Amino acid sequence: SSGQGGGGVRVGSSGQGGGGDPPGGSGQVLIEYDVDGSQEWVEAANLRPEPPPTASELPWLSRLAKGELAELWYEGGWWEVILQARAGSKFQVLAARYNKIHSATAAELRPWWQRDEAGAWCYTLQRKTRTAEQWRAALLASQSRSRMNDRVCGINGCTIVNVGGKQHPGLCRPPDISGAKRPREPVS
């Protein structure tokens, strides 16, 4: 079972679920849609394993660039879309296969998952493809760096806070041993 809000499908192997034998022979599985309870036989090779959940603490959407792929939760399933624009908390995406534009919230989007040669789940952001764990490490490190930008200077015991990663023009910097006077930096 997969999906959001109880939507998705249940998959059974040949002969399970009361559907009888597959019409096309072996290699097919019976799927049942949660939305309406309908069933159908499909080739097992056409089914995609469920990708890992996207960790909500990862700011992947902030790195999603215009023209990049994502997946949109729509009508009980995940659909491939292309980011067109963002306006506040809304994202305008295009389902290119159907030439349809949708307005989506962050909760309705997830990364466009794919499998690499080794079978690991990956997604692409800013033209970089990484596994979920690699993205987790990179995005959490980025969050940590941005939080560290608003820390106390600490140089030579200075207690002034560097806001937004900008250094303050304090006297805490090591003295210039050349003897020349150092001009003060402007406060921004």
PDB file of C-alpha atoms in Angstrom:
ATOM      1  CA  SER A   1       0.000   0.000   0.000  1.00  0.00           C
ATOM      2  CA  SER A   2       1.342   3.439  -0.821  1.00  0.00           C
ATOM      3  CA  GLY A   3       0.313   7.010  -1.097  1.00  0.00           C
ATOM      4  CA  GLN A   4      -0.969   9.791   1.046  1.00  0.00           C
ATOM      5  CA  GLY A   5      -4.187  10.045   2.972  1.00  0.00           C
ATOM      6  CA  GLY A   6      -4.986   6.338   2.613  1.00  0.00           C
ATOM      7  CA  GLY A   7      -4.741   6.310  -1.188  1.00  0.00           C
ATOM      8  CA  GLY A   8      -2.724   3.733  -3.067  1.00  0.00           C
ATOM      9  CA  VAL A   9      -2.898   0.153  -4.208  1.00  0.00           C
ATOM     10  CA  ARG A  10      -2.644  -3.321  -2.738  1.00  0.00           C
ATOM     11  CA  VAL A  11      -0.636  -5.845  -4.682  1.00  0.00           C
ATOM     12  CA  GLY A  12      -1.150  -9.601  -4.630  1.00  0.00           C
ATOM     13  CA  SER A  13       0.724 -12.312  -6.504  1.00  0.00           C
ATOM     14  CA  SER A  14      -0.806 -14.569  -9.157  1.00  0.00           C
ATOM     15  CA  GLY A  15      -4.028 -16.164  -7.967  1.00  0.00           C
ATOM     16  CA  GLN A  16      -4.326 -14.102  -4.744  1.00  0.00           C
ATOM     17  CA  GLY A  17      -7.124 -11.794  -3.791  1.00  0.00           C
ATOM     18  CA  GLY A  18     -10.002 -13.758  -5.307  1.00  0.00           C
ATOM     19  CA  GLY A  19      -9.240 -12.491  -8.801  1.00  0.00           C
ATOM     20  CA  GLY A  20      -8.481 -15.908 -10.269  1.00  0.00           C
ATOM     21  CA  ASP A  21      -5.621 -16.671 -12.593  1.00  0.00           C
ATOM     22  CA  PRO A  22      -3.934 -13.873 -14.527  1.00  0.00           C
ATOM     23  CA  PRO A  23      -5.298 -13.479 -18.067  1.00  0.00           C
ATOM     24  CA  GLY A  24      -1.833 -13.098 -19.570  1.00  0.00           C
ATOM     25  CA  GLY A  25      -0.229 -15.964 -17.631  1.00  0.00           C
ATOM     26  CA  SER A  26       2.545 -15.781 -15.082  1.00  0.00           C
ATOM     27  CA  GLY A  27       4.523 -12.605 -14.509  1.00  0.00           C
ATOM     28  CA  GLN A  28       1.374 -10.653 -13.721  1.00  0.00           C
ATOM     29  CA  VAL A  29       0.072  -9.451 -10.392  1.00  0.00           C
ATOM     30  CA  LEU A  30      -3.376  -8.397  -9.285  1.00  0.00           C
ATOM     31  CA  ILE A  31      -3.587  -4.868  -7.936  1.00  0.00           C
ATOM     32  CA  GLU A  32      -6.508  -3.350  -6.053  1.00  0.00           C
ATOM     33  CA  TYR A  33      -6.949   0.411  -5.962  1.00  0.00           C
ATOM     34  CA  ASP A  34      -7.723   1.872  -2.530  1.00  0.00           C
ATOM     35  CA  VAL A  35      -9.664   4.755  -4.089  1.00  0.00           C
ATOM     36  CA  ASP A  36     -12.524   2.699  -5.561  1.00  0.00           C
ATOM     37  CA  GLY A  37     -11.730  -0.967  -4.822  1.00  0.00           C
ATOM     38  CA  SER A  38     -11.360  -1.838  -8.507  1.00  0.00           C
ATOM     39  CA  GLN A  39      -8.855  -4.536  -9.478  1.00  0.00           C
ATOM     40  CA  GLU A  40      -6.704  -5.197 -12.508  1.00  0.00           C
ATOM     41  CA  TRP A  41      -3.940  -7.545 -13.613  1.00  0.00           C
ATOM     42  CA  VAL A  42      -0.671  -5.862 -14.600  1.00  0.00           C
ATOM     43  CA  GLU A  43       2.789  -7.025 -15.583  1.00  0.00           C
ATOM     44  CA  ALA A  44       4.987  -7.184 -12.479  1.00  0.00           C
ATOM     45  CA  ALA A  45       7.799  -5.521 -14.472  1.00  0.00           C
ATOM     46  CA  ASN A  46       5.582  -2.432 -14.866  1.00  0.00           C
ATOM     47  CA  LEU A  47       5.239  -1.897 -11.114  1.00  0.00           C
ATOM     48  CA  ARG A  48       7.578   0.459  -9.356  1.00  0.00           C
ATOM     49  CA  PRO A  49       8.651  -0.313  -5.777  1.00  0.00           C
ATOM     50  CA  GLU A  50       7.572   2.299  -3.266  1.00  0.00           C
ATOM     51  CA  PRO A  51      10.367   4.869  -2.749  1.00  0.00           C
ATOM     52  CA  PRO A  52      11.485   5.829   0.746  1.00  0.00           C
ATOM     53  CA  PRO A  53       9.542   8.547   2.557  1.00  0.00           C
ATOM     54  CA  THR A  54      10.903  12.062   2.199  1.00  0.00           C
ATOM     55  CA  ALA A  55      12.089  13.276   5.587  1.00  0.00           C
ATOM     56  CA  SER A  56      10.032  16.340   6.475  1.00  0.00           C
ATOM     57  CA  GLU A  57      12.997  18.025   8.172  1.00  0.00           C
ATOM     58  CA  LEU A  58      14.957  18.182   4.913  1.00  0.00           C
ATOM     59  CA  PRO A  59      14.582  21.451   3.008  1.00  0.00           C
ATOM     60  CA  TRP A  60      14.700  19.760  -0.419  1.00  0.00           C
ATOM     61  CA  LEU A  61      12.014  22.061  -1.864  1.00  0.00           C
ATOM     62  CA  SER A  62      14.137  25.133  -1.159  1.00  0.00           C
ATOM     63  CA  ARG A  63      16.769  23.661  -3.482  1.00  0.00           C
ATOM     64  CA  LEU A  64      14.342  22.578  -6.214  1.00  0.00           C
ATOM     65  CA  ALA A  65      15.087  24.780  -9.232  1.00  0.00           C
ATOM     66  CA  LYS A  66      12.757  25.835 -12.037  1.00  0.00           C
ATOM     67  CA  GLY A  67      12.656  23.120 -14.690  1.00  0.00           C
ATOM     68  CA  GLU A  68      13.544  20.283 -12.296  1.00  0.00           C
ATOM     69  CA  LEU A  69      11.410  17.209 -11.775  1.00  0.00           C
ATOM     70  CA  ALA A  70       9.319  16.440  -8.700  1.00  0.00           C
ATOM     71  CA  GLU A  71       6.293  14.253  -7.993  1.00  0.00           C
ATOM     72  CA  LEU A  72       2.821  15.604  -7.259  1.00  0.00           C
ATOM     73  CA  TRP A  73       0.192  13.763  -5.178  1.00  0.00           C
ATOM     74  CA  TYR A  74      -2.870  13.986  -7.401  1.00  0.00           C
ATOM     75  CA  GLU A  75      -6.016  11.857  -7.680  1.00  0.00           C
ATOM     76  CA  GLY A  76      -4.677   9.126  -5.393  1.00  0.00           C
ATOM     77  CA  GLY A  77      -1.218   8.721  -6.926  1.00  0.00           C
ATOM     78  CA  TRP A  78       2.176  10.310  -7.488  1.00  0.00           C
ATOM     79  CA  TRP A  79       2.668  11.978 -10.884  1.00  0.00           C
ATOM     80  CA  GLU A  80       5.852  13.287 -12.484  1.00  0.00           C
ATOM     81  CA  VAL A  81       5.824  17.099 -12.747  1.00  0.00           C
ATOM     82  CA  ILE A  82       8.216  19.917 -13.607  1.00  0.00           C
ATOM     83  CA  LEU A  83       8.567  22.958 -11.354  1.00  0.00           C
ATOM     84  CA  GLN A  84       7.454  26.063 -13.279  1.00  0.00           C
ATOM     85  CA  ALA A  85       7.333  28.719 -10.550  1.00  0.00           C
ATOM     86  CA  ARG A  86       6.813  29.332  -6.846  1.00  0.00           C
ATOM     87  CA  ALA A  87       4.722  32.015  -5.204  1.00  0.00           C
ATOM     88  CA  GLY A  88       4.906  32.066  -1.416  1.00  0.00           C
ATOM     89  CA  SER A  89       3.876  28.637  -0.151  1.00  0.00           C
ATOM     90  CA  LYS A  90       2.437  27.516  -3.516  1.00  0.00           C
ATOM     91  CA  PHE A  91       4.274  25.791  -6.335  1.00  0.00           C
ATOM     92  CA  GLN A  92       3.179  25.870  -9.964  1.00  0.00           C
ATOM     93  CA  VAL A  93       4.038  22.562 -11.619  1.00  0.00           C
ATOM     94  CA  LEU A  94       3.504  21.132 -15.088  1.00  0.00           C
ATOM     95  CA  ALA A  95       2.504  17.535 -15.756  1.00  0.00           C
ATOM     96  CA  ALA A  96       4.263  17.550 -19.149  1.00  0.00           C
ATOM     97  CA  ARG A  97       2.898  14.170 -20.226  1.00  0.00           C
ATOM     98  CA  TYR A  98      -0.649  15.573 -19.957  1.00  0.00           C
ATOM     99  CA  ASN A  99       0.169  19.243 -20.649  1.00  0.00           C
ATOM    100  CA  LYS A 100      -1.626  20.222 -17.429  1.00  0.00           C
ATOM    101  CA  ILE A 101      -0.544  22.881 -14.926  1.00  0.00           C
ATOM    102  CA  HIS A 102      -1.296  22.392 -11.222  1.00  0.00           C
ATOM    103  CA  SER A 103      -0.938  24.608  -8.165  1.00  0.00           C
ATOM    104  CA  ALA A 104       0.482  22.563  -5.282  1.00  0.00           C
ATOM    105  CA  THR A 105       1.466  22.959  -1.645  1.00  0.00           C
ATOM    106  CA  ALA A 106       4.705  21.589  -0.209  1.00  0.00           C
ATOM    107  CA  ALA A 107       2.758  18.690   1.362  1.00  0.00           C
ATOM    108  CA  GLU A 108       1.614  17.595  -2.117  1.00  0.00           C
ATOM    109  CA  LEU A 109       5.142  17.380  -3.524  1.00  0.00           C
ATOM    110  CA  ARG A 110       8.036  14.994  -3.058  1.00  0.00           C
ATOM    111  CA  PRO A 111      11.337  14.471  -4.863  1.00  0.00           C
ATOM    112  CA  TRP A 112      11.288  12.720  -8.234  1.00  0.00           C
ATOM    113  CA  TRP A 113      12.649   9.377  -7.092  1.00  0.00           C
ATOM    114  CA  GLN A 114      14.654   7.123  -9.401  1.00  0.00           C
ATOM    115  CA  ARG A 115      16.911   4.102  -8.919  1.00  0.00           C
ATOM    116  CA  ASP A 116      20.650   4.184  -9.624  1.00  0.00           C
ATOM    117  CA  GLU A 117      22.631   1.301 -11.170  1.00  0.00           C
ATOM    118  CA  ALA A 118      23.056  -0.318  -7.738  1.00  0.00           C
ATOM    119  CA  GLY A 119      19.317  -0.110  -7.021  1.00  0.00           C
ATOM    120  CA  ALA A 120      19.546   2.692  -4.439  1.00  0.00           C
ATOM    121  CA  TRP A 121      16.861   5.378  -4.434  1.00  0.00           C
ATOM    122  CA  CYS A 122      18.131   8.789  -5.654  1.00  0.00           C
ATOM    123  CA  TYR A 123      16.764  12.193  -6.557  1.00  0.00           C
ATOM    124  CA  THR A 124      18.172  15.194  -8.379  1.00  0.00           C
ATOM    125  CA  LEU A 125      18.374  18.767  -7.129  1.00  0.00           C
ATOM    126  CA  GLN A 126      20.286  21.566  -8.852  1.00  0.00           C
ATOM    127  CA  ARG A 127      21.627  19.038 -11.394  1.00  0.00           C
ATOM    128  CA  LYS A 128      23.166  16.843  -8.650  1.00  0.00           C
ATOM    129  CA  THR A 129      21.887  13.299  -8.207  1.00  0.00           C
ATOM    130  CA  ARG A 130      22.434  11.729  -4.799  1.00  0.00           C
ATOM    131  CA  THR A 131      20.968   8.940  -2.716  1.00  0.00           C
ATOM    132  CA  ALA A 132      18.503   9.807   0.013  1.00  0.00           C
ATOM    133  CA  GLU A 133      21.197   9.379   2.675  1.00  0.00           C
ATOM    134  CA  GLN A 134      23.676  11.551   0.736  1.00  0.00           C
ATOM    135  CA  TRP A 135      21.032  14.290   0.412  1.00  0.00           C
ATOM    136  CA  ARG A 136      20.182  13.966   4.098  1.00  0.00           C
ATOM    137  CA  ALA A 137      23.831  14.551   5.033  1.00  0.00           C
ATOM    138  CA  ALA A 138      24.267  17.452   2.576  1.00  0.00           C
ATOM    139  CA  LEU A 139      20.998  19.229   3.449  1.00  0.00           C
ATOM    140  CA  LEU A 140      21.434  18.837   7.212  1.00  0.00           C
ATOM    141  CA  ALA A 141      25.027  20.107   6.953  1.00  0.00           C
ATOM    142  CA  SER A 142      23.732  23.123   5.018  1.00  0.00           C
ATOM    143  CA  GLN A 143      21.121  23.801   7.737  1.00  0.00           C
ATOM    144  CA  SER A 144      23.805  23.505  10.394  1.00  0.00           C
ATOM    145  CA  ARG A 145      26.087  25.973   8.572  1.00  0.00           C
ATOM    146  CA  SER A 146      23.284  28.527   8.268  1.00  0.00           C
ATOM    147  CA  ARG A 147      22.480  28.202  11.991  1.00  0.00           C
ATOM    148  CA  MET A 148      26.155  28.662  12.836  1.00  0.00           C
ATOM    149  CA  ASN A 149      26.186  31.958  10.934  1.00  0.00           C
ATOM    150  CA  ASP A 150      24.275  33.583  13.796  1.00  0.00           C
ATOM    151  CA  ARG A 151      26.753  32.686  16.518  1.00  0.00           C
ATOM    152  CA  VAL A 152      28.917  34.612  18.939  1.00  0.00           C
ATOM    153  CA  CYS A 153      32.180  35.693  17.331  1.00  0.00           C
ATOM    154  CA  GLY A 154      34.426  34.062  19.930  1.00  0.00           C
ATOM    155  CA  ILE A 155      37.673  35.496  18.527  1.00  0.00           C
ATOM    156  CA  ASN A 156      39.929  36.595  21.377  1.00  0.00           C
ATOM    157  CA  GLY A 157      36.992  36.191  23.797  1.00  0.00           C
ATOM    158  CA  CYS A 158      34.660  38.487  21.814  1.00  0.00           C
ATOM    159  CA  THR A 159      30.973  38.102  22.715  1.00  0.00           C
ATOM    160  CA  ILE A 160      29.443  40.045  19.790  1.00  0.00           C
ATOM    161  CA  VAL A 161      26.973  38.012  17.698  1.00  0.00           C
ATOM    162  CA  ASN A 162      27.687  37.661  13.989  1.00  0.00           C
ATOM    163  CA  VAL A 163      24.208  38.015  12.465  1.00  0.00           C
ATOM    164  CA  GLY A 164      23.535  36.384   9.100  1.00  0.00           C
ATOM    165  CA  GLY A 165      27.119  35.201   8.766  1.00  0.00           C
ATOM    166  CA  LYS A 166      28.483  38.746   8.451  1.00  0.00           C
ATOM    167  CA  GLN A 167      31.499  39.599  10.541  1.00  0.00           C
ATOM    168  CA  HIS A 168      31.237  42.605  12.796  1.00  0.00           C
ATOM    169  CA  PRO A 169      33.895  45.339  12.787  1.00  0.00           C
ATOM    170  CA  GLY A 170      35.020  44.517  16.311  1.00  0.00           C
ATOM    171  CA  LEU A 171      38.421  44.906  17.848  1.00  0.00           C
ATOM    172  CA  CYS A 172      38.583  41.186  18.469  1.00  0.00           C
ATOM    173  CA  ARG A 173      40.625  40.393  15.409  1.00  0.00           C
ATOM    174  CA  PRO A 174      44.310  39.683  15.826  1.00  0.00           C
ATOM    175  CA  PRO A 175      46.453  42.816  15.641  1.00  0.00           C
ATOM    176  CA  ASP A 176      48.339  43.559  12.426  1.00  0.00           C
ATOM    177  CA  ILE A 177      51.955  42.840  13.313  1.00  0.00           C
ATOM    178  CA  SER A 178      53.246  44.981  10.430  1.00  0.00           C
ATOM    179  CA  GLY A 179      52.543  48.075  12.522  1.00  0.00           C
ATOM    180  CA  ALA A 180      50.220  49.635   9.921  1.00  0.00           C
ATOM    181  CA  LYS A 181      46.883  50.872  11.158  1.00  0.00           C
ATOM    182  CA  ARG A 182      44.026  48.714   9.983  1.00  0.00           C
ATOM    183  CA  PRO A 183      41.008  50.650   8.676  1.00  0.00           C
ATOM    184  CA  ARG A 184      37.722  49.842  10.360  1.00  0.00           C
ATOM    185  CA  GLU A 185      35.215  47.926   8.291  1.00  0.00           C
ATOM    186  CA  PRO A 186      31.813  49.498   7.734  1.00  0.00           C
ATOM    187  CA  VAL A 187      28.895  48.116   9.726  1.00  0.00           C
ATOM    188  CA  SER A 188      26.215  46.587   7.532  1.00  0.00           C
TER     189      SER A 188
END
